[in-house]
PDB file of C-alpha atoms in Angstrom:
ATOM      1  CA  SER R   1       8.239  16.737  13.056  1.00  0.00           C
ATOM      2  CA  SER R   2      11.845  17.713  13.751  1.00  0.00           C
ATOM      3  CA  ARG R   3      11.106  19.950  16.762  1.00  0.00           C
ATOM      4  CA  PRO R   4      10.825  17.075  19.288  1.00  0.00           C
ATOM      5  CA  ARG R   5      14.091  15.585  17.947  1.00  0.00           C
ATOM      6  CA  ILE R   6      15.911  18.924  18.231  1.00  0.00           C
ATOM      7  CA  GLY R   7      14.592  19.380  21.757  1.00  0.00           C
ATOM      8  CA  GLY R   8      15.676  15.829  22.546  1.00  0.00           C
ATOM      9  CA  HIS R   9      19.198  16.555  21.308  1.00  0.00           C
ATOM     10  CA  ILE R  10      19.348  19.691  23.462  1.00  0.00           C
ATOM     11  CA  VAL R  11      18.423  17.618  26.535  1.00  0.00           C
ATOM     12  CA  ALA R  12      20.949  14.940  25.511  1.00  0.00           C
ATOM     13  CA  PHE R  13      23.632  17.603  25.093  1.00  0.00           C
ATOM     14  CA  ALA R  14      22.950  18.853  28.626  1.00  0.00           C
ATOM     15  CA  LEU R  15      23.146  15.288  29.953  1.00  0.00           C
ATOM     16  CA  TRP R  16      26.471  14.928  28.156  1.00  0.00           C
ATOM     17  CA  ALA R  17      27.951  18.343  28.983  1.00  0.00           C
ATOM     18  CA  ALA R  18      27.476  18.246  32.762  1.00  0.00           C
ATOM     19  CA  PRO R  19      29.380  15.009  33.473  1.00  0.00           C
ATOM     20  CA  THR R  20      31.951  15.894  30.809  1.00  0.00           C
ATOM     21  CA  ALA R  21      32.725  19.200  32.498  1.00  0.00           C
ATOM     22  CA  SER R  22      32.967  17.447  35.838  1.00  0.00           C
ATOM     23  CA  MET R  23      35.283  14.759  34.433  1.00  0.00           C
ATOM     24  CA  LEU R  24      37.552  17.433  32.978  1.00  0.00           C
ATOM     25  CA  THR R  25      38.142  18.748  36.488  1.00  0.00           C
ATOM     26  CA  THR R  26      38.015  15.522  38.500  1.00  0.00           C
ATOM     27  CA  GLY R  27      38.910  12.772  36.023  1.00  0.00           C
ATOM     28  CA  LEU R  28      37.306   9.403  35.550  1.00  0.00           C
ATOM     29  CA  LEU R  29      37.417   8.426  39.204  1.00  0.00           C
ATOM     30  CA  SER R  30      34.569  10.804  40.021  1.00  0.00           C
ATOM     31  CA  PHE R  31      32.016   8.362  38.597  1.00  0.00           C
ATOM     32  CA  ASP R  32      30.400  11.228  36.680  1.00  0.00           C
ATOM     33  CA  TRP R  33      30.720   8.971  33.662  1.00  0.00           C
ATOM     34  CA  LEU R  34      27.821   6.943  35.088  1.00  0.00           C
ATOM     35  CA  TRP R  35      25.577   9.749  33.845  1.00  0.00           C
ATOM     36  CA  PHE R  36      26.506   8.582  30.364  1.00  0.00           C
ATOM     37  CA  LEU R  37      24.543   5.410  31.099  1.00  0.00           C
ATOM     38  CA  VAL R  38      21.499   7.574  31.823  1.00  0.00           C
ATOM     39  CA  LEU R  39      22.184   9.520  28.628  1.00  0.00           C
ATOM     40  CA  GLY R  40      22.217   6.322  26.565  1.00  0.00           C
ATOM     41  CA  VAL R  41      18.748   5.279  27.709  1.00  0.00           C
ATOM     42  CA  THR R  42      17.348   8.815  27.726  1.00  0.00           C
ATOM     43  CA  SER R  43      18.627   9.557  24.226  1.00  0.00           C
ATOM     44  CA  LEU R  44      16.804   6.473  22.955  1.00  0.00           C
ATOM     45  CA  LEU R  45      13.552   7.832  24.322  1.00  0.00           C
ATOM     46  CA  ILE R  46      13.982  11.448  23.250  1.00  0.00           C
ATOM     47  CA  THR R  47      16.014  11.279  20.022  1.00  0.00           C
ATOM     48  CA  GLY R  48      15.199   7.869  18.559  1.00  0.00           C
ATOM     49  CA  ARG R  49      17.450   5.021  17.477  1.00  0.00           C
ATOM     50  CA  VAL R  50      19.866   7.034  15.391  1.00  0.00           C
ATOM     51  CA  GLY R  51      20.175   9.731  18.052  1.00  0.00           C
ATOM     52  CA  CYS R  52      20.826   7.054  20.666  1.00  0.00           C
ATOM     53  CA  ALA R  53      23.616   5.564  18.564  1.00  0.00           C
ATOM     54  CA  VAL R  54      25.141   9.013  18.045  1.00  0.00           C
ATOM     55  CA  TRP R  55      25.018   9.939  21.730  1.00  0.00           C
ATOM     56  CA  THR R  56      26.412   6.539  22.794  1.00  0.00           C
ATOM     57  CA  ALA R  57      29.329   7.099  20.396  1.00  0.00           C
ATOM     58  CA  VAL R  58      29.815  10.635  21.771  1.00  0.00           C
ATOM     59  CA  CYS R  59      29.918   9.269  25.330  1.00  0.00           C
ATOM     60  CA  LEU R  60      32.470   6.610  24.403  1.00  0.00           C
ATOM     61  CA  ALA R  61      34.588   9.181  22.567  1.00  0.00           C
ATOM     62  CA  THR R  62      34.420  11.502  25.579  1.00  0.00           C
ATOM     63  CA  VAL R  63      35.596   8.787  27.989  1.00  0.00           C
ATOM     64  CA  VAL R  64      38.430   7.848  25.641  1.00  0.00           C
ATOM     65  CA  ALA R  65      39.396  11.517  25.159  1.00  0.00           C
ATOM     66  CA  VAL R  66      39.501  12.136  28.917  1.00  0.00           C
ATOM     67  CA  PHE R  67      41.601   9.005  29.407  1.00  0.00           C
ATOM     68  CA  VAL R  68      43.999   9.971  26.605  1.00  0.00           C
ATOM     69  CA  ALA R  69      44.292  13.509  27.971  1.00  0.00           C
ATOM     70  CA  HIS R  70      44.993  12.121  31.421  1.00  0.00           C
ATOM     71  CA  ALA R  71      47.515   9.634  30.050  1.00  0.00           C
ATOM     72  CA  MET R  72      49.278  12.458  28.182  1.00  0.00           C
ATOM     73  CA  GLY R  73      49.700  14.319  31.442  1.00  0.00           C
ATOM     74  CA  VAL R  74      46.999  16.951  31.109  1.00  0.00           C
ATOM     75  CA  PRO R  75      46.583  18.165  34.671  1.00  0.00           C
ATOM     76  CA  PHE R  76      43.336  17.340  36.447  1.00  0.00           C
ATOM     77  CA  GLU R  77      42.829  19.098  39.742  1.00  0.00           C
ATOM     78  CA  GLY R  78      43.126  16.765  42.724  1.00  0.00           C
ATOM     79  CA  VAL R  79      43.029  13.567  40.710  1.00  0.00           C
ATOM     80  CA  THR R  80      45.323  10.619  40.908  1.00  0.00           C
ATOM     81  CA  ARG R  81      46.358   8.857  37.771  1.00  0.00           C
ATOM     82  CA  VAL R  82      43.682   6.705  36.177  1.00  0.00           C
ATOM     83  CA  GLY R  83      44.644   3.220  35.185  1.00  0.00           C
ATOM     84  CA  PHE R  84      43.570   1.235  32.184  1.00  0.00           C
ATOM     85  CA  GLY R  85      41.257  -0.879  34.378  1.00  0.00           C
ATOM     86  CA  GLU R  86      39.178   2.141  35.413  1.00  0.00           C
ATOM     87  CA  VAL R  87      38.863   3.313  31.818  1.00  0.00           C
ATOM     88  CA  ALA R  88      37.970  -0.187  30.712  1.00  0.00           C
ATOM     89  CA  GLN R  89      35.184  -0.256  33.303  1.00  0.00           C
ATOM     90  CA  VAL R  90      33.822   3.013  31.981  1.00  0.00           C
ATOM     91  CA  VAL R  91      34.037   1.924  28.349  1.00  0.00           C
ATOM     92  CA  VAL R  92      32.415  -1.427  29.151  1.00  0.00           C
ATOM     93  CA  GLY R  93      29.650   0.331  31.092  1.00  0.00           C
ATOM     94  CA  VAL R  94      28.866   2.777  28.322  1.00  0.00           C
ATOM     95  CA  SER R  95      29.162   0.036  25.688  1.00  0.00           C
ATOM     96  CA  LEU R  96      26.852  -2.158  27.706  1.00  0.00           C
ATOM     97  CA  VAL R  97      24.236   0.585  27.610  1.00  0.00           C
ATOM     98  CA  GLY R  98      24.661   0.748  23.832  1.00  0.00           C
ATOM     99  CA  VAL R  99      24.269  -3.023  23.495  1.00  0.00           C
ATOM    100  CA  LEU R 100      21.283  -3.137  25.836  1.00  0.00           C
ATOM    101  CA  THR R 101      19.738  -0.243  23.963  1.00  0.00           C
ATOM    102  CA  ARG R 102      20.246  -2.095  20.686  1.00  0.00           C
ATOM    103  CA  LEU R 103      18.658  -5.238  22.141  1.00  0.00           C
ATOM    104  CA  PHE R 104      15.744  -3.179  23.400  1.00  0.00           C
ATOM    105  CA  LEU R 105      15.325  -1.553  19.998  1.00  0.00           C
ATOM    106  CA  ASP R 106      15.376  -4.914  18.234  1.00  0.00           C
ATOM    107  CA  ALA R 107      12.806  -6.336  20.653  1.00  0.00           C
ATOM    108  CA  HIS R 108      10.704  -3.213  20.251  1.00  0.00           C
ATOM    109  CA  ARG R 109      10.902  -3.423  16.452  1.00  0.00           C
ATOM    110  CA  ARG R 110       9.893  -7.098  16.542  1.00  0.00           C
ATOM    111  CA  SER R 111       6.964  -6.375  18.853  1.00  0.00           C
ATOM    112  CA  GLU R 112       5.861  -3.524  16.576  1.00  0.00           C
ATOM    113  CA  ALA R 113       6.045  -5.835  13.566  1.00  0.00           C
ATOM    114  CA  LEU R 114       3.965  -8.442  15.402  1.00  0.00           C
ATOM    115  CA  ALA R 115       1.459  -5.780  16.431  1.00  0.00           C
ATOM    116  CA  HIS R 116       1.202  -4.498  12.845  1.00  0.00           C
ATOM    117  CA  ALA R 117       0.732  -8.050  11.559  1.00  0.00           C
ATOM    118  CA  SER R 118      -1.945  -8.671  14.179  1.00  0.00           C
ATOM    119  CA  VAL R 119      -3.742  -5.445  13.270  1.00  0.00           C
ATOM    120  CA  TYR R 120      -3.539  -6.366   9.571  1.00  0.00           C
ATOM    121  CA  ARG R 121      -5.031  -9.818  10.288  1.00  0.00           C
ATOM    122  CA  MET R 122      -7.832  -8.255  12.340  1.00  0.00           C
ATOM    123  CA  GLU R 123      -8.580  -5.689   9.633  1.00  0.00           C
ATOM    124  CA  GLU R 124      -8.645  -8.467   7.026  1.00  0.00           C
ATOM    125  CA  GLU R 125     -10.973 -10.533   9.206  1.00  0.00           C
ATOM    126  CA  VAL R 126     -13.275  -7.535   9.678  1.00  0.00           C
ATOM    127  CA  ARG R 127     -13.245  -6.951   5.911  1.00  0.00           C
ATOM    128  CA  ILE R 128     -14.110 -10.607   5.223  1.00  0.00           C
ATOM    129  CA  ARG R 129     -16.877 -10.639   7.826  1.00  0.00           C
ATOM    130  CA  THR R 130     -18.280  -7.347   6.565  1.00  0.00           C
ATOM    131  CA  GLU R 131     -18.344  -8.733   3.022  1.00  0.00           C
ATOM    132  CA  ALA R 132     -20.023 -11.944   4.230  1.00  0.00           C
ATOM    133  CA  GLU R 133     -22.597  -9.890   6.132  1.00  0.00           C
ATOM    134  CA  ARG R 134     -23.269  -7.768   3.037  1.00  0.00           C
ATOM    135  CA  GLN R 135     -23.705 -10.896   0.905  1.00  0.00           C
ATOM    136  CA  ALA R 136     -26.027 -12.456   3.502  1.00  0.00           C
ATOM    137  CA  MET R 137     -28.133  -9.295   3.574  1.00  0.00           C
ATOM    138  CA  GLU R 138     -28.302  -9.261  -0.244  1.00  0.00           C
ATOM    139  CA  ALA R 139     -29.319 -12.936  -0.274  1.00  0.00           C
ATOM    140  CA  ASN R 140     -31.960 -12.293   2.392  1.00  0.00           C
ATOM    141  CA  ALA R 141     -33.344  -9.348   0.400  1.00  0.00           C
ATOM    142  CA  ALA R 142     -33.409 -11.465  -2.789  1.00  0.00           C
ATOM    143  CA  ARG R 143     -35.222 -14.247  -0.922  1.00  0.00           C
ATOM    144  CA  GLY R 144     -37.762 -11.720   0.372  1.00  0.00           C
ATOM    145  CA  ARG R 145     -38.332 -10.338  -3.151  1.00  0.00           C
ATOM    146  CA  PHE R 146     -38.679 -13.880  -4.542  1.00  0.00           C
ATOM    147  CA  LEU R 147     -41.220 -14.876  -1.876  1.00  0.00           C
ATOM    148  CA  ALA R 148     -43.221 -11.687  -2.398  1.00  0.00           C
ATOM    149  CA  THR R 149     -43.262 -12.246  -6.171  1.00  0.00           C
ATOM    150  CA  MET R 150     -44.166 -15.926  -5.843  1.00  0.00           C
ATOM    151  CA  SER R 151     -46.868 -15.158  -3.283  1.00  0.00           C
ATOM    152  CA  HIS R 152     -48.364 -12.624  -5.686  1.00  0.00           C
ATOM    153  CA  GLU R 153     -48.051 -15.003  -8.642  1.00  0.00           C
ATOM    154  CA  ILE R 154     -49.795 -17.804  -6.757  1.00  0.00           C
ATOM    155  CA  ARG R 155     -52.385 -15.671  -4.961  1.00  0.00           C
ATOM    156  CA  THR R 156     -53.687 -13.877  -8.080  1.00  0.00           C
ATOM    157  CA  PRO R 157     -54.756 -16.987 -10.038  1.00  0.00           C
ATOM    158  CA  MET R 158     -55.888 -18.675  -6.814  1.00  0.00           C
ATOM    159  CA  ASN R 159     -58.262 -15.763  -6.127  1.00  0.00           C
ATOM    160  CA  GLY R 160     -59.647 -16.204  -9.628  1.00  0.00           C
ATOM    161  CA  VAL R 161     -60.205 -19.920  -9.073  1.00  0.00           C
ATOM    162  CA  LEU R 162     -61.910 -19.324  -5.700  1.00  0.00           C
ATOM    163  CA  GLY R 163     -64.088 -16.570  -7.167  1.00  0.00           C
ATOM    164  CA  ALA R 164     -65.131 -18.871 -10.000  1.00  0.00           C
ATOM    165  CA  ALA R 165     -65.862 -21.629  -7.473  1.00  0.00           C
ATOM    166  CA  GLN R 166     -68.088 -19.273  -5.477  1.00  0.00           C
ATOM    167  CA  LEU R 167     -69.970 -18.360  -8.655  1.00  0.00           C
ATOM    168  CA  LEU R 168     -70.239 -22.054  -9.561  1.00  0.00           C
ATOM    169  CA  GLU R 169     -71.764 -22.752  -6.131  1.00  0.00           C
ATOM    170  CA  GLN R 170     -74.740 -20.549  -7.055  1.00  0.00           C
ATOM    171  CA  THR R 171     -75.563 -22.708 -10.081  1.00  0.00           C
ATOM    172  CA  PRO R 172     -77.329 -26.061 -10.142  1.00  0.00           C
ATOM    173  CA  LEU R 173     -74.781 -28.929  -9.718  1.00  0.00           C
ATOM    174  CA  GLU R 174     -74.920 -32.621 -10.610  1.00  0.00           C
ATOM    175  CA  ASP R 175     -74.169 -35.679  -8.389  1.00  0.00           C
ATOM    176  CA  GLU R 176     -70.489 -35.388  -7.402  1.00  0.00           C
ATOM    177  CA  GLN R 177     -70.038 -31.697  -8.102  1.00  0.00           C
ATOM    178  CA  PRO R 178     -71.344 -30.320  -4.742  1.00  0.00           C
ATOM    179  CA  ALA R 179     -68.779 -32.410  -2.766  1.00  0.00           C
ATOM    180  CA  LEU R 180     -65.934 -31.422  -5.080  1.00  0.00           C
ATOM    181  CA  LEU R 181     -66.946 -27.775  -4.986  1.00  0.00           C
ATOM    182  CA  SER R 182     -67.149 -27.863  -1.185  1.00  0.00           C
ATOM    183  CA  ALA R 183     -63.620 -29.326  -0.971  1.00  0.00           C
ATOM    184  CA  LEU R 184     -62.365 -26.647  -3.345  1.00  0.00           C
ATOM    185  CA  LEU R 185     -63.944 -23.797  -1.340  1.00  0.00           C
ATOM    186  CA  GLN R 186     -62.698 -25.174   2.012  1.00  0.00           C
ATOM    187  CA  SER R 187     -59.110 -25.512   0.781  1.00  0.00           C
ATOM    188  CA  GLY R 188     -58.956 -21.842  -0.310  1.00  0.00           C
TER     189      GLY R 188
END
């Protein structure tokens, strides 16, 4: 939603406004510009990548504007003139935060991409294993049905043969027939 972003920009504005107001009265030598470094990192966390880029640009523009105003002779209370070296340090510091933020964002984006790829691979593996498990269960059920059917198909005629053998045992038998009948009854 946009509410957290708007709230983040309000916080970023406060982090920008306080050192800016201080610099307008004391100049760049007050080191209030160091708060812009905090703003760069904080804006990344609370406003996202685009917000961070915007607030880094605002900080750089503010430092340049204060330097230009000072160079044009705008009076700052109790401040000595600021040289190019001091402004360069400020600009390099704020730019460094922007660059480091960009590097962090790139590393974060790469790690997110790797995490998403890893999650996708795991989901695919789970899908494959689930499908294999389903197929194994279907095969096991088919084997069970086959064995039950075959057991029934073998048992039914076998019971008929054994029943007939028991009836045959009650009749008079010739020479070899009692031994064969006994083997038949013992095997069933």
